[in-house]
Amino acid sequence: MKVKILRQQFPSSEPYWEIFEYDGPENNSVAGVLDYINYHDDIADITGRKTTRIGWECSCLQGICGSCAMVINGRPALACETFVKDLKGKDIEIRPLQKFPVIKDLITDRSSIQENLMKTNIYIGEYQPSGEEEHLHQYTAAKCLKCGLCLEVCPNYVDGRTFYGAAFANDCYLVSARNHTKAKEIGKVYDAHFGNACSKSLSCMDVCPMNIPTIASVARLNRK
Amino acid sequence: MKDVIVIGSGIAGMSCAVRCAQMGVHVTLVSPFPSERSQSVMAAGGINAVLPEPEEGDSIASHIADTLKGSGYLAGEKAVTGLCEGAGGIIAFLERIGTVFSRDASGRPMRRAFGGQSHKRTYYCGASTGKQIVSALVMEVRRFEAAGLIERKLRCCFHSALIRDGACYGALLFDETSWQLISLCADALVIATGGQNALFGKTTGSTQCDGYAAGRLFMQGAVLKNLEFIQYHPTTLETPQKKMLVSEAARGEGGRLFYLENGRRVYFMEDKFGPGGNLMTRDVVSREICRTGKEVFLDVSFLGRKAIDERLPEVRDLCARYRGIDIAKDPIPVVPSVHFFMGGLAVHLNHETSIRDLFAIGECASMYHGANRLGGNSLLAALYSGFVAAEEIAARPGKESWPDFSGDLKREEAALKLGMSSESSFPVMYIRDMLAETMRDHLGIVRSEESLAKGLEEIDYYLSVAERIRYDSSVLPYFNYSITGILTIARATLQCARARTESRGAHIRSDYPETDPGRQFATLVSFDQGGCRVWLDKEHIYES
């Protein structure tokens, strides 16, 4: 099986494709494939030319930390829970998330996700819920990994300068649900950075590894 | 204003940062990744506390007694008392910052049974308690970031502590963006880097927790404690990429362990220990699974799909996704795997290490769990230890002057440059892999003098190689410079295991199968001219 990877040595250098041969286990995940290519032996591309090890990030390796978000066969996904046997076609094509600056190979700088939440003061402050709390939806929304898959797939999200995307909307919901005195302030930044520009393609929900129904957060925020 | 550096931004690091900020202490929170990537998000089961209206008969005294018993009576009573008495305040704090606990119809947080506990006292958030706490803490940290009291430093790794005459003045950090070492001074340095997972390769935990910080600080003079006590979680699921944790919640909800003999199910834990057998402490269950010598299964199917969907959805998804197992129909094949390190940096009750103004909290500190940790006590200890360290730091007078560390910086910069100046044909990652193989072979659930001695011999070889090799330029410099620290803590771990000539808690010796009452003390180890000095804490130095 051929594994085609879009590589980039430095943030400022040009990207280039490199192809590797993978002859490891078929029940492996894409994370397992990257590990196998990197450390099964000295690393060489399909022509036998010695090359550098492929940069990528991981932590939990079981789909709950969001480190290994990348684009696999055109679809944004977590490498650790995308399995070779489930992929269509006989080869695998992997590239870094395109909406974030590349640091090295498949490692991208996703810090804009947290920076946008910081800039807009998305924190609860004092816990003052209004009336009955919806614990189930709060529980689901709080599972957001900040992995960036929803932003990668979103037709409205460009680079996070004005439109902040689904990860932002879910955190806005959490704050307004838990502190009603902040709801108005949150409503304003939500409208400015999400509500006014979201075209409701809902592609964010298709790729979310935590299956967060962002539409439910949006409905609640729009109600206010 | 006082300045503190916290290394690691998981639950322990964030709880310390938040508590410092609440008291007006400025925090630099250092980590290579944002908190969402920390191992803390993987903590599944829950957090122990005895709250008002506990289960009938439960009390804080019972929580203390269970923790001490579970620890093989190696955890200090004063420390454990503080932990259990502080638990109610911790849960109240977590609720106040918006942690979404699972609740009953009347809105009260629900609790479940966990191993080794006389009563149900484990509060939980579905099966993602750690993740829910992280999400709540991230927002609370953000509140203090906005107030200028917490400053996150991302893509930064710990390199070493700035130490002079037995006191700590800050840290050298490796900045992955500039590829430079930076020197940062502070009134105190707090280490919250998690367990030493990398000793065993891929464990149930995060690949980011590697034990380097504790190993490096050990080489800089910090005393380590109880390294031989390593918790094997009895129920993990084998997958091609790692062994994944099947939460203790599965047994807490009634899950039964069995093996097959002539087509018949043998419920070996219940046969040996009675109806509560499946919920014995983790050390006991792992040992018993190991003794069967057979493939062991965990059955929850009798709970029915509805109860599984409600109470164990994460376990259901994990088994379905990674092994195609429908747990409502079929039993889960389970094996014990390295899960938690009871040992780490030796700390006093205030979480200060043997070096003044150097603190350790969370899993990298050894304090509350002795020879075996109870499920639900690690999240509690992570939060509690963060608070304790913060309160101690806030109460101390700040430093008036700092020694000149520019010479240290220059020396370390030169060493790093030399290492990076050429390529190695023997990459550091292979040494890490060989180390993991050695540790799995020689420091398994059951140990012996012969095996431990062999393990030490192998690590001595890797250490001799590690000192000679140049860096692998295609991996981050961190992986290169960290290898000696990791190998050194591995070596110290084997030495501690060799010195404890008895079986206690998670430390089982085939050549010393009995518990020796004369060894009911913590193991301490210090770095001594390249070697290790191991002794028992008979004076209880680290219980005060």
PDB file of C-alpha atoms in Angstrom, chain B residues 137-228:
ATOM      1  CA  LEU B 137     -10.570  24.233  34.473  1.00  0.00           C
ATOM      2  CA  VAL B 138      -9.516  25.535  31.046  1.00  0.00           C
ATOM      3  CA  MET B 139     -12.282  28.143  31.288  1.00  0.00           C
ATOM      4  CA  GLU B 140     -11.277  29.041  34.840  1.00  0.00           C
ATOM      5  CA  VAL B 141      -7.634  29.418  33.750  1.00  0.00           C
ATOM      6  CA  ARG B 142      -8.827  31.616  30.893  1.00  0.00           C
ATOM      7  CA  ARG B 143     -10.557  33.883  33.405  1.00  0.00           C
ATOM      8  CA  PHE B 144      -7.217  34.483  35.113  1.00  0.00           C
ATOM      9  CA  GLU B 145      -5.399  34.771  31.789  1.00  0.00           C
ATOM     10  CA  ALA B 146      -7.752  37.634  30.982  1.00  0.00           C
ATOM     11  CA  ALA B 147      -6.901  39.191  34.361  1.00  0.00           C
ATOM     12  CA  GLY B 148      -3.170  38.933  33.568  1.00  0.00           C
ATOM     13  CA  LEU B 149      -2.488  36.523  36.428  1.00  0.00           C
ATOM     14  CA  ILE B 150      -1.878  33.387  34.384  1.00  0.00           C
ATOM     15  CA  GLU B 151       0.263  33.399  31.275  1.00  0.00           C
ATOM     16  CA  ARG B 152       0.394  30.258  29.163  1.00  0.00           C
ATOM     17  CA  LYS B 153       3.656  29.375  27.450  1.00  0.00           C
ATOM     18  CA  LEU B 154       2.841  26.788  24.787  1.00  0.00           C
ATOM     19  CA  ARG B 155       5.241  24.777  22.595  1.00  0.00           C
ATOM     20  CA  CYS B 156       7.717  24.909  25.451  1.00  0.00           C
ATOM     21  CA  CYS B 157       9.367  21.914  27.144  1.00  0.00           C
ATOM     22  CA  PHE B 158      11.061  21.596  30.492  1.00  0.00           C
ATOM     23  CA  HIS B 159      14.833  21.311  30.236  1.00  0.00           C
ATOM     24  CA  SER B 160      16.186  21.635  33.793  1.00  0.00           C
ATOM     25  CA  ALA B 161      15.746  23.512  37.041  1.00  0.00           C
ATOM     26  CA  LEU B 162      17.868  26.478  38.074  1.00  0.00           C
ATOM     27  CA  ILE B 163      19.261  25.263  41.381  1.00  0.00           C
ATOM     28  CA  ARG B 164      21.865  26.790  43.656  1.00  0.00           C
ATOM     29  CA  ASP B 165      22.803  25.650  47.179  1.00  0.00           C
ATOM     30  CA  GLY B 166      19.776  23.408  47.611  1.00  0.00           C
ATOM     31  CA  ALA B 167      17.208  25.980  46.461  1.00  0.00           C
ATOM     32  CA  CYS B 168      15.356  26.389  43.171  1.00  0.00           C
ATOM     33  CA  TYR B 169      15.214  29.744  41.369  1.00  0.00           C
ATOM     34  CA  GLY B 170      13.406  28.886  38.135  1.00  0.00           C
ATOM     35  CA  ALA B 171      13.853  26.729  35.060  1.00  0.00           C
ATOM     36  CA  LEU B 172      15.505  26.388  31.700  1.00  0.00           C
ATOM     37  CA  LEU B 173      12.910  25.728  29.010  1.00  0.00           C
ATOM     38  CA  PHE B 174      13.284  24.629  25.421  1.00  0.00           C
ATOM     39  CA  ASP B 175      11.186  26.796  23.117  1.00  0.00           C
ATOM     40  CA  GLU B 176      10.038  24.696  20.153  1.00  0.00           C
ATOM     41  CA  THR B 177       9.218  27.788  18.103  1.00  0.00           C
ATOM     42  CA  SER B 178      12.639  29.438  18.256  1.00  0.00           C
ATOM     43  CA  TRP B 179      14.575  26.212  18.949  1.00  0.00           C
ATOM     44  CA  GLN B 180      16.322  28.072  21.762  1.00  0.00           C
ATOM     45  CA  LEU B 181      16.813  27.462  25.446  1.00  0.00           C
ATOM     46  CA  ILE B 182      15.273  30.166  27.583  1.00  0.00           C
ATOM     47  CA  SER B 183      15.998  30.900  31.203  1.00  0.00           C
ATOM     48  CA  LEU B 184      13.063  31.857  33.404  1.00  0.00           C
ATOM     49  CA  CYS B 185      13.438  32.930  37.044  1.00  0.00           C
ATOM     50  CA  ALA B 186      10.676  32.601  39.613  1.00  0.00           C
ATOM     51  CA  ASP B 187       9.967  32.441  43.329  1.00  0.00           C
ATOM     52  CA  ALA B 188       8.957  28.797  42.975  1.00  0.00           C
ATOM     53  CA  LEU B 189       8.896  26.046  40.365  1.00  0.00           C
ATOM     54  CA  VAL B 190       6.056  23.513  40.343  1.00  0.00           C
ATOM     55  CA  ILE B 191       6.381  20.234  38.439  1.00  0.00           C
ATOM     56  CA  ALA B 192       3.087  18.736  37.226  1.00  0.00           C
ATOM     57  CA  THR B 193       4.265  16.510  34.391  1.00  0.00           C
ATOM     58  CA  GLY B 194       2.404  13.263  35.103  1.00  0.00           C
ATOM     59  CA  GLY B 195       3.738   9.719  35.333  1.00  0.00           C
ATOM     60  CA  GLN B 196       6.783   8.140  33.719  1.00  0.00           C
ATOM     61  CA  ASN B 197       4.807   6.285  31.007  1.00  0.00           C
ATOM     62  CA  ALA B 198       7.657   6.300  28.464  1.00  0.00           C
ATOM     63  CA  LEU B 199       9.558   3.750  30.558  1.00  0.00           C
ATOM     64  CA  PHE B 200       7.062   1.202  29.252  1.00  0.00           C
ATOM     65  CA  GLY B 201       6.481   2.606  25.756  1.00  0.00           C
ATOM     66  CA  LYS B 202       2.779   2.898  25.115  1.00  0.00           C
ATOM     67  CA  THR B 203       0.708   2.531  28.284  1.00  0.00           C
ATOM     68  CA  THR B 204      -2.960   3.277  28.869  1.00  0.00           C
ATOM     69  CA  GLY B 205      -1.929   6.909  29.338  1.00  0.00           C
ATOM     70  CA  SER B 206      -0.584   9.690  27.152  1.00  0.00           C
ATOM     71  CA  THR B 207       2.519   9.389  25.013  1.00  0.00           C
ATOM     72  CA  GLN B 208       3.429  12.862  26.280  1.00  0.00           C
ATOM     73  CA  CYS B 209       4.091  11.750  29.863  1.00  0.00           C
ATOM     74  CA  ASP B 210       7.629  10.410  29.892  1.00  0.00           C
ATOM     75  CA  GLY B 211       9.153  10.917  33.340  1.00  0.00           C
ATOM     76  CA  TYR B 212      11.919  13.146  31.985  1.00  0.00           C
ATOM     77  CA  ALA B 213      11.313  16.039  34.396  1.00  0.00           C
ATOM     78  CA  ALA B 214      11.477  13.763  37.456  1.00  0.00           C
ATOM     79  CA  GLY B 215      14.532  11.981  36.003  1.00  0.00           C
ATOM     80  CA  ARG B 216      16.362  15.216  35.283  1.00  0.00           C
ATOM     81  CA  LEU B 217      15.513  16.693  38.708  1.00  0.00           C
ATOM     82  CA  PHE B 218      16.739  13.454  40.291  1.00  0.00           C
ATOM     83  CA  MET B 219      20.069  14.014  38.510  1.00  0.00           C
ATOM     84  CA  GLN B 220      20.004  17.584  39.843  1.00  0.00           C
ATOM     85  CA  GLY B 221      19.628  16.367  43.435  1.00  0.00           C
ATOM     86  CA  ALA B 222      15.891  15.802  44.062  1.00  0.00           C
ATOM     87  CA  VAL B 223      15.017  12.665  46.046  1.00  0.00           C
ATOM     88  CA  LEU B 224      12.591  10.202  44.442  1.00  0.00           C
ATOM     89  CA  LYS B 225      10.253   7.850  46.296  1.00  0.00           C
ATOM     90  CA  ASN B 226       8.470   4.508  45.904  1.00  0.00           C
ATOM     91  CA  LEU B 227       9.415   4.072  42.246  1.00  0.00           C
ATOM     92  CA  GLU B 228       8.878   0.291  42.379  1.00  0.00           C
TER      93      GLU B 228
END
